[in-house]
Each structure stands twice: as structure tokens, then as C-alpha cells.
PDB file of C-alpha atoms in Angstrom:
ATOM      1  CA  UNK A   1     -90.366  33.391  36.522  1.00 61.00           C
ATOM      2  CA  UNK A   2     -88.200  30.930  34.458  1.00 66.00           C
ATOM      3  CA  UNK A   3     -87.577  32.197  31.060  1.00 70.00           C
ATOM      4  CA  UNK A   4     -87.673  30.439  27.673  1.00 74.00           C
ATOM      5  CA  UNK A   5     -86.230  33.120  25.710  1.00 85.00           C
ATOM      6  CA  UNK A   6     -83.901  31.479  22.796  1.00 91.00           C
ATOM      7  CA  UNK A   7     -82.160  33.554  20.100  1.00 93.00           C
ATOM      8  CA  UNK A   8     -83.315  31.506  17.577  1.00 94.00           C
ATOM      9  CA  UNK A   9     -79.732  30.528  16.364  1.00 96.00           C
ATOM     10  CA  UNK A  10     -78.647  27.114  15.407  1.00 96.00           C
ATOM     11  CA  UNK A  11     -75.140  28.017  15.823  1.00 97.00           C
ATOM     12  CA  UNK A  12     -73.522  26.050  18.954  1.00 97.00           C
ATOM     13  CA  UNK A  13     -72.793  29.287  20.748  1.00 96.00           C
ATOM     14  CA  UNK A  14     -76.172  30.653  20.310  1.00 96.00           C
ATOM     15  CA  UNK A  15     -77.842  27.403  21.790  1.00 96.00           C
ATOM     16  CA  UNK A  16     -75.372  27.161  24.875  1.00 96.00           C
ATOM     17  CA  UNK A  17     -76.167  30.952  25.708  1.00 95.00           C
ATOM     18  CA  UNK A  18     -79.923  29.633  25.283  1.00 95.00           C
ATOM     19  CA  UNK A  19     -78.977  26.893  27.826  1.00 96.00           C
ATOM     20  CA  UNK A  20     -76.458  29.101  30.406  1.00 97.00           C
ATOM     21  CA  UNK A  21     -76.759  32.839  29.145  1.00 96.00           C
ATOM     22  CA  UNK A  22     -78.988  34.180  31.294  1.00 95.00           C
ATOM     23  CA  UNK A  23     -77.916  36.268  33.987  1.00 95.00           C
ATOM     24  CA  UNK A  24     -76.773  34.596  37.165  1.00 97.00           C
ATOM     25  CA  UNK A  25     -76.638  30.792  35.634  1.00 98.00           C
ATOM     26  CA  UNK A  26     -73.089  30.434  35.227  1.00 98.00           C
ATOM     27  CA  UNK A  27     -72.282  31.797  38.385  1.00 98.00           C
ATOM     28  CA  UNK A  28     -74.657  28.933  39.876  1.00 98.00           C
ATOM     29  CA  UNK A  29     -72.267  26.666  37.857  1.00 98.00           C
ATOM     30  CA  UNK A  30     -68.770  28.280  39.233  1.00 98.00           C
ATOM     31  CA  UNK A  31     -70.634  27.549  42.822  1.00 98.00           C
ATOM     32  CA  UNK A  32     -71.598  23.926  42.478  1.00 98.00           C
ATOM     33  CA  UNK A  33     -67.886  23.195  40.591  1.00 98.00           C
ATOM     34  CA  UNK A  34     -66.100  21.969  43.820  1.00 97.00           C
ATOM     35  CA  UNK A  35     -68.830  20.599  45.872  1.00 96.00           C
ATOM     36  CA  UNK A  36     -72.533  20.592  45.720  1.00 96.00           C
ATOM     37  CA  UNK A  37     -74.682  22.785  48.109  1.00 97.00           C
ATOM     38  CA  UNK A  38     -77.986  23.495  49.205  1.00 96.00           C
ATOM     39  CA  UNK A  39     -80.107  26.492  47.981  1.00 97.00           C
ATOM     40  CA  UNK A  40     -79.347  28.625  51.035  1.00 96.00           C
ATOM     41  CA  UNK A  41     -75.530  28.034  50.575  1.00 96.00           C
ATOM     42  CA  UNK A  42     -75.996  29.496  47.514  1.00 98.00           C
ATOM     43  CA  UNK A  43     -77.898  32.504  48.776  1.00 97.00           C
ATOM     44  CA  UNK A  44     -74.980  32.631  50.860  1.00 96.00           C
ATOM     45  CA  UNK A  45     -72.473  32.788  48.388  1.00 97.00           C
ATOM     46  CA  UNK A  46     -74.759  35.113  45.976  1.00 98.00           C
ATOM     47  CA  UNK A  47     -75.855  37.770  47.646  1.00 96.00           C
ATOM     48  CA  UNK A  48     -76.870  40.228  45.096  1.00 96.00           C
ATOM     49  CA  UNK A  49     -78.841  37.507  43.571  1.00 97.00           C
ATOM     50  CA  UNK A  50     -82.960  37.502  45.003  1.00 97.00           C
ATOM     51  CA  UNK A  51     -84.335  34.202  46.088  1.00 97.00           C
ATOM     52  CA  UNK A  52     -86.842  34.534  43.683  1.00 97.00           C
ATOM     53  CA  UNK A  53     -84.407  34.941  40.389  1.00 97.00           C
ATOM     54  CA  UNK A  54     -82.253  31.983  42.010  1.00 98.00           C
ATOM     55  CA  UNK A  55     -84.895  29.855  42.218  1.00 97.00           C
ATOM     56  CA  UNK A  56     -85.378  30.471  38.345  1.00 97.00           C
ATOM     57  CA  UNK A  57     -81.966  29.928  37.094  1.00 97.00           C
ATOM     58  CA  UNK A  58     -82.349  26.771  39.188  1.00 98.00           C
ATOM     59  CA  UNK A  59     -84.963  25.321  38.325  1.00 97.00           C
ATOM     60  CA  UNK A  60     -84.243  26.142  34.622  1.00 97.00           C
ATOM     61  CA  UNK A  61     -80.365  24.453  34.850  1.00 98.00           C
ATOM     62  CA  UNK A  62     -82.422  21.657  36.351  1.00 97.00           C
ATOM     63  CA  UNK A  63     -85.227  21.423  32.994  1.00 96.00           C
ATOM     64  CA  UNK A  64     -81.927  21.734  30.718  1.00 96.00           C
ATOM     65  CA  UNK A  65     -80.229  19.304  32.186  1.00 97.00           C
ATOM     66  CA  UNK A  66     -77.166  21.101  33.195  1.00 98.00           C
ATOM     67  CA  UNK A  67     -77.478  20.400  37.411  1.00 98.00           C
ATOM     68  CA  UNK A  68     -79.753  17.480  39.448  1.00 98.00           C
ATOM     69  CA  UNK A  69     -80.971  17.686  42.896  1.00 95.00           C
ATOM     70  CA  UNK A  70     -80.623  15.071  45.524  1.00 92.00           C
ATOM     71  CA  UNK A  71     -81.044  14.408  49.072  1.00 87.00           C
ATOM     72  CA  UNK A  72     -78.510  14.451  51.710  1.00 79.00           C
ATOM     73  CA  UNK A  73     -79.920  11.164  53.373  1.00 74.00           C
ATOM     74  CA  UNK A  74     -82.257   8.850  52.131  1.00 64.00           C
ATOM     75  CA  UNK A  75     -85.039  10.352  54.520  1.00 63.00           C
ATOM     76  CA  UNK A  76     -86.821  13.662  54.414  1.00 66.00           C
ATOM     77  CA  UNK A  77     -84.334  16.022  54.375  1.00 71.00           C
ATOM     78  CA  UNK A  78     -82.305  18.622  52.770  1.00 84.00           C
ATOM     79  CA  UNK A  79     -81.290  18.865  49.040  1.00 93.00           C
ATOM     80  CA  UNK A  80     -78.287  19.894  47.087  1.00 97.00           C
ATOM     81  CA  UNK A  81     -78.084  20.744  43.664  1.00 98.00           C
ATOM     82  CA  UNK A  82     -74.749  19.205  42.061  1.00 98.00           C
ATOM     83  CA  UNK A  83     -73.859  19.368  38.421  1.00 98.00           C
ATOM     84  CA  UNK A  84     -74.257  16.172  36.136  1.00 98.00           C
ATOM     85  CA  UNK A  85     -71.932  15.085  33.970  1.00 98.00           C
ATOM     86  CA  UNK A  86     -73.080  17.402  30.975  1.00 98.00           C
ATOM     87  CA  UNK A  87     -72.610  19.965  33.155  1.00 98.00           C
ATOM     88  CA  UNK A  88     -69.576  19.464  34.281  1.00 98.00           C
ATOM     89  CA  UNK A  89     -67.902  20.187  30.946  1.00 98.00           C
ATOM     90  CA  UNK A  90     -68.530  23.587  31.673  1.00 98.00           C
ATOM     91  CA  UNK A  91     -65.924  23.401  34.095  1.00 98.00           C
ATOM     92  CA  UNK A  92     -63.220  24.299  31.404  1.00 98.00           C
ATOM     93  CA  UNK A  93     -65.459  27.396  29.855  1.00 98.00           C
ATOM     94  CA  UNK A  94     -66.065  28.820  33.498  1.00 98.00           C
ATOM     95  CA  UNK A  95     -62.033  28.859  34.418  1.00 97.00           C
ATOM     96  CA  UNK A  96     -61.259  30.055  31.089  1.00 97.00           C
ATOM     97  CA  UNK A  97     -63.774  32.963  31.333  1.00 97.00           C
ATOM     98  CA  UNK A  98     -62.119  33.428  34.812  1.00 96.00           C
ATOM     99  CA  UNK A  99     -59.089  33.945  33.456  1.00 95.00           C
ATOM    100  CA  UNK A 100     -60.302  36.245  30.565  1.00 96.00           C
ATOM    101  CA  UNK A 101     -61.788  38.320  33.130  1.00 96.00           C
ATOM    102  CA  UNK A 102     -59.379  39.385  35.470  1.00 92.00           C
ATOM    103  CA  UNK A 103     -58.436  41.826  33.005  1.00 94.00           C
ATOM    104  CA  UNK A 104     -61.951  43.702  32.944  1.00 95.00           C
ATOM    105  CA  UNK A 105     -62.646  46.266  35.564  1.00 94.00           C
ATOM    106  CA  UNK A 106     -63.645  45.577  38.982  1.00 91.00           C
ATOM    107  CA  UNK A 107     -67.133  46.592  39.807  1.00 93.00           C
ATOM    108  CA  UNK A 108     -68.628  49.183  42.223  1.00 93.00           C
ATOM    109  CA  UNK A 109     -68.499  48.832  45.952  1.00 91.00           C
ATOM    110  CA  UNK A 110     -70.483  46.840  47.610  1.00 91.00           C
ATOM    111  CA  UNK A 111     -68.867  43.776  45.900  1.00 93.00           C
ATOM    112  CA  UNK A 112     -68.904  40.006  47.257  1.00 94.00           C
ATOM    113  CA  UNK A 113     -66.415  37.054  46.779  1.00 96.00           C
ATOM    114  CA  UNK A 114     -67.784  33.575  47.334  1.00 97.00           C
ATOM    115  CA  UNK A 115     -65.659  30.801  49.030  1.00 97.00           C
ATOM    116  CA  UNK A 116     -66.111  29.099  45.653  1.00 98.00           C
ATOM    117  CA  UNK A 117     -64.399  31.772  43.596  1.00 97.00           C
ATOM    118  CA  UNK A 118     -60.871  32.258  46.062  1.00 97.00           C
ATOM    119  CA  UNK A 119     -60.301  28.460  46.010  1.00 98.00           C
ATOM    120  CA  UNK A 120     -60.765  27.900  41.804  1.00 97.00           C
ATOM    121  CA  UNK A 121     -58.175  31.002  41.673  1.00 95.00           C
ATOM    122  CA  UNK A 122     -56.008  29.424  44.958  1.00 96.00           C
ATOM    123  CA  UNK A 123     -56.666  25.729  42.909  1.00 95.00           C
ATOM    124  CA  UNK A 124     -55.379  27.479  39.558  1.00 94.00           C
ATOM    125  CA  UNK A 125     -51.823  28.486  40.941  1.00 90.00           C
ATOM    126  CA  UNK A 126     -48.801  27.198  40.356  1.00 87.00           C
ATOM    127  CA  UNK A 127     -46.461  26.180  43.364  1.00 90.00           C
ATOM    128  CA  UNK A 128     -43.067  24.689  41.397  1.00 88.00           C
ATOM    129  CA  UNK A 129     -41.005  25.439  44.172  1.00 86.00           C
ATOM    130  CA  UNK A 130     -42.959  24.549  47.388  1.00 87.00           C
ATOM    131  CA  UNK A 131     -42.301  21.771  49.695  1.00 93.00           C
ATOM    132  CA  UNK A 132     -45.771  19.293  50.092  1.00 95.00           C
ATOM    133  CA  UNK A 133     -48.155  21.293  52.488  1.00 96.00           C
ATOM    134  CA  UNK A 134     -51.278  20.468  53.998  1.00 97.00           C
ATOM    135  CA  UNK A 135     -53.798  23.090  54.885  1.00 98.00           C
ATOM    136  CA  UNK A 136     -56.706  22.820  56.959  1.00 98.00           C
ATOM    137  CA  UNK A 137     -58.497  26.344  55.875  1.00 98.00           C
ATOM    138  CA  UNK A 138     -61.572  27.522  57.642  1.00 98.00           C
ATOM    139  CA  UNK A 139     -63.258  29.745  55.177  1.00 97.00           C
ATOM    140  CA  UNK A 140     -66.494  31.324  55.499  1.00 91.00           C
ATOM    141  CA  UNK A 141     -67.231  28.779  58.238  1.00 90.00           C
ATOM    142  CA  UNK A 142     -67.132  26.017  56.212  1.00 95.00           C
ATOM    143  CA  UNK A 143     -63.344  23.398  56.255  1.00 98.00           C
ATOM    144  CA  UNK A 144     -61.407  22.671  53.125  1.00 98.00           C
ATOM    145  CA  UNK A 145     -58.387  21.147  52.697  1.00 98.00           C
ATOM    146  CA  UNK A 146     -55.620  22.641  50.073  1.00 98.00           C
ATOM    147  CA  UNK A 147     -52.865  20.670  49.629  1.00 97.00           C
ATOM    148  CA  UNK A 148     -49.511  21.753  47.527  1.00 95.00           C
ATOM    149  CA  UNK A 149     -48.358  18.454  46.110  1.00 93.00           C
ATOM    150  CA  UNK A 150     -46.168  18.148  42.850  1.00 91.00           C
ATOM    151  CA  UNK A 151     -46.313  22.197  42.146  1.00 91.00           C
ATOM    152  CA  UNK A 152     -50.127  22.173  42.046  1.00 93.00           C
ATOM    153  CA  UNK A 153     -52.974  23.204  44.676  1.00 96.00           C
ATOM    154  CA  UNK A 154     -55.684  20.914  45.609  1.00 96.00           C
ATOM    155  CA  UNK A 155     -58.749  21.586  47.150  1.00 97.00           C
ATOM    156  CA  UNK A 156     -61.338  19.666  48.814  1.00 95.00           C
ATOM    157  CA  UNK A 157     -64.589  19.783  50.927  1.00 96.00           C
ATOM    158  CA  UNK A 158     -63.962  18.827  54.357  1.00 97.00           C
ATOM    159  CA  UNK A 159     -61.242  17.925  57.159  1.00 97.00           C
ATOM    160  CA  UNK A 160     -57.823  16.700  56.532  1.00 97.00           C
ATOM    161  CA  UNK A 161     -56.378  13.735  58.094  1.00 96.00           C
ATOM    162  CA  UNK A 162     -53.619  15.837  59.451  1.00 96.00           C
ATOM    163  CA  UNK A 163     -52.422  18.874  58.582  1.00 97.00           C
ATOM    164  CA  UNK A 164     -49.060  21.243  58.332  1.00 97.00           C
ATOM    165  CA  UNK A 165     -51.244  24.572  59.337  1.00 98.00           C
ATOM    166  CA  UNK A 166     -54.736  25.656  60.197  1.00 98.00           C
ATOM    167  CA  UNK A 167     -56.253  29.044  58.660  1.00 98.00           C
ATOM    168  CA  UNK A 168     -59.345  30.744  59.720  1.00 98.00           C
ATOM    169  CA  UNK A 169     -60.188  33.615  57.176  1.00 97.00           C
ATOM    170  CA  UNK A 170     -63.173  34.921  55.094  1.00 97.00           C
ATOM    171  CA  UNK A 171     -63.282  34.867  51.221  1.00 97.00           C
ATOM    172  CA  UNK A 172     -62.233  38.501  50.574  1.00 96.00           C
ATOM    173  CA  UNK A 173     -59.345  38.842  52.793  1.00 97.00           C
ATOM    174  CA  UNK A 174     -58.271  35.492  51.516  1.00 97.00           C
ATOM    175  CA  UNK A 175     -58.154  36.917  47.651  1.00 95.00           C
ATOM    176  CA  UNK A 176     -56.721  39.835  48.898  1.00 94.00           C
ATOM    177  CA  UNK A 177     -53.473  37.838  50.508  1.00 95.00           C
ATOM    178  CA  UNK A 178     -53.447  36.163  47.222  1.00 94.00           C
ATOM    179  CA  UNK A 179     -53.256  39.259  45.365  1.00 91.00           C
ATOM    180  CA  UNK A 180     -51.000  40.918  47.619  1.00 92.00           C
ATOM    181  CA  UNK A 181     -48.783  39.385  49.845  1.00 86.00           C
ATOM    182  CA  UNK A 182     -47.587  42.745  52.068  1.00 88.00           C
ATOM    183  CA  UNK A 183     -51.087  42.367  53.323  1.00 93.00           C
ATOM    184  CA  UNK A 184     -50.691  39.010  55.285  1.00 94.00           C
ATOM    185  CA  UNK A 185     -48.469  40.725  58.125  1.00 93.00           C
ATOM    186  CA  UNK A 186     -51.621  43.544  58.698  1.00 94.00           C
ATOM    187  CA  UNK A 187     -54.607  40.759  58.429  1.00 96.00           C
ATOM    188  CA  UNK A 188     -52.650  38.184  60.905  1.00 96.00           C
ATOM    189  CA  UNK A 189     -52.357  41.527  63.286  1.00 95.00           C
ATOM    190  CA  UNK A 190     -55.818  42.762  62.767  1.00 95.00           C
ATOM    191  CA  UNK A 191     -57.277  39.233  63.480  1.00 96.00           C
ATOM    192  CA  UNK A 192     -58.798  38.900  59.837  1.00 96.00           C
ATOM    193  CA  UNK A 193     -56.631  35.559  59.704  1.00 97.00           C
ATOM    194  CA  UNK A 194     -56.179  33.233  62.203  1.00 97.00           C
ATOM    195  CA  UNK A 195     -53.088  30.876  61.840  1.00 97.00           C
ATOM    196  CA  UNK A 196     -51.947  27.815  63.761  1.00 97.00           C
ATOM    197  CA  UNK A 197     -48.676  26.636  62.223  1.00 97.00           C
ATOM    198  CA  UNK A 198     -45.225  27.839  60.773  1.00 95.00           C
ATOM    199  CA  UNK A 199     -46.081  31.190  58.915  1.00 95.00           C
ATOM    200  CA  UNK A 200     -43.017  30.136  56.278  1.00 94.00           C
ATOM    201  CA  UNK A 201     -45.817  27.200  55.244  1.00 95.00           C
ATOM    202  CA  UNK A 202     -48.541  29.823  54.915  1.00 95.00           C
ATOM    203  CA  UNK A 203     -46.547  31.947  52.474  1.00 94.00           C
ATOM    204  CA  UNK A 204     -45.344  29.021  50.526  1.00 93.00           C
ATOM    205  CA  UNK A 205     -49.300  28.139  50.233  1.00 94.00           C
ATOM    206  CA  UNK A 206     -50.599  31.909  49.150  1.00 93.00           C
ATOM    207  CA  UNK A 207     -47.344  32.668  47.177  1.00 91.00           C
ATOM    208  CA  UNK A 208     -45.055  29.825  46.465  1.00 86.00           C
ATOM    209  CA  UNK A 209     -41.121  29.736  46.838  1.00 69.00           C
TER     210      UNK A 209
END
């Protein structure tokens, strides 16, 4: 069931943990910071999380005001949850705690990576050197586009107009190219990645240069 626990502190850190602390809520918000999705996409991309408990944290972002609901079309259909435009200044919180975090240990086997979390780290990289690039990434079954424009990575939700290459991938072996590049030569042999393109682009994409 929802909670309404609240520590009972006025302090502004106290009453956003009231708001966002409870477990599973901000990783609802790192989903829904690139595009907004429906409550099985979330399943999806939370796997250790029970329908149930998701459904709380939900419907209790919803009551605080932190994400909205709306429908696809304007008929019966499906919803997505998006954030609104309080919460959406989490945004800067949620990348810094990213960041914080990649120090702490990794956690026991069986882990997941959402779709969601490679792109904010692929969007948070630096590319000084690279050329312009346009990617057309498959990940996860669902197409993004990443461009490298200006020594930055952008991401977005859905087909580019053209594009340089075309990756097909999954979430983990992406990170894992990100984090080491020696492994791009074993996934594009194993079949983990698919790759349409120059493979000099690719590299410039996952590791600049």
C-alpha cells in the first residue's frame, strides 16, 4: 500500500526524502527523465521491483505532485506517466547521485540495467574530439537517436531523419562497451551488437577520438 510515513523534519532534506525517499521512487524518476512510458515499460525496465510496490510509488509521485498521467490519444487508451515540471528539477539531483555512485560497489548477481540508465551515462560523456555522428540505436527494442554534435551526446526517443550508423544492442552489453572498449570486437563477433555503418563512427560514439 502507499505509505505516508514522514520523518517529521522541517528541514528541506527531510521533506524531499518524505516526497522521493522511499525505496524505488527515484528510480521511477531516472526512468521517466528522457521520455515518458507506460506502467509496463516500467516493469520492463524494473524488474526487481513487484507490480504491486510500483503501483505505490506511482501513485504516491502522482498525490505529491512529482509525475502526471496522460493518455496517448484522446480516446480510450493507454497512459504514460511523465514528470511535471516540479519534477523535473530532480533531473540535476538524479545525475549527480549517478555520478556519486559509480564509486560504491556493484551489487550481487542477478543485476539489471535499464535502457534509461546506459543513455543518461552515454548522454553525460564528453566527445571533444569527434566528428558530428548520427546514430540510429536499437536498444532493448525500442529506437533512439544519439547524436555527437559540438563534443556532447544527445539522445532522443525515436527515428532519425538519416543516420551515419545503425546499432542493435541490449542495455548491458551497451554499458559494458562503454566501460570497456576491448569488448566491442567480441560482442560485434558474438552477435550481441549488430552494426550497419563504418565501425571508426561507432568507436568515436562509445569512446570519442
Amino acid at each position: 500500500m502507499p505509505t505516508s510515513r514522514s520523518y517529521r523534519d522541517s528541514c528541506g532534506i527531510a521533506r524531499a526524502l518524505d516526497v522521493v525517499g522511499e525505496r524505488w521512487a527515484l528510480l521511477v524518476v531516472r526512468e521517466l527523465l528522457l521520455v515518458p512510458q507506460r506502467f509496463s515499460e516500467l516493469r520492463h525496465a524494473l524488474p526487481h521491483a513487484s507490480s504491486n510496490l510500483l503501483a505505490d510509488r506511482l501513485r504516491e509521485l502522482e498525490h505529491h505532485g512529482v509525475i502526471g498521467r496522460r493518455k496517448l490519444t484522446s480516446t480510450a487508451g493507454p497512459q504514460v506517466y511523465e514528470l511535471t515540471e516540479w519534477g523535473r528539477k530532480l533531473e540535476p539531483i538524479v545525475l549527480a547521485l549517478g555520478d556519486w555512485g559509480i564509486d560504491a560497489p556493484n551489487p550481487p548477481e542477478p543485476t539489471s540495467l535499464s535502457a534509461t540508465s546506459v543513455l543518461i551515462f552515454l548522454r553525460g560523456a564528453a566527445r571533444p574530439d569527434s566528428p558530428p555522428i548520427v546514430c540510429r540505436l536499437d536498444l532493448d527494442g525500442s529506437v533512439w537517436t544519439v547524436c555527437v554534435a559540438s563534443g556532447k551526446v544527445q539522445v532522443h526517443s525515436g527515428e532519425p531523419a538519416t543516420a551515419d550508423i545503425s546499432l542493435r544492442t541490449d542495455p548491458k552489453t551497451l554499458g559494458s562497451l562503454l566501460a570497456d572498449p576491448a569488448s566491442l570486437d567480441t560482442a560485434l563477433a558474438e552477435g550481441s551488437v549488430a552494426l550497419v555503418g563504418d565501425l571508426l563512427a561507432l568507436k568515436r560514439l562509445l569512446y570519442g577520438g
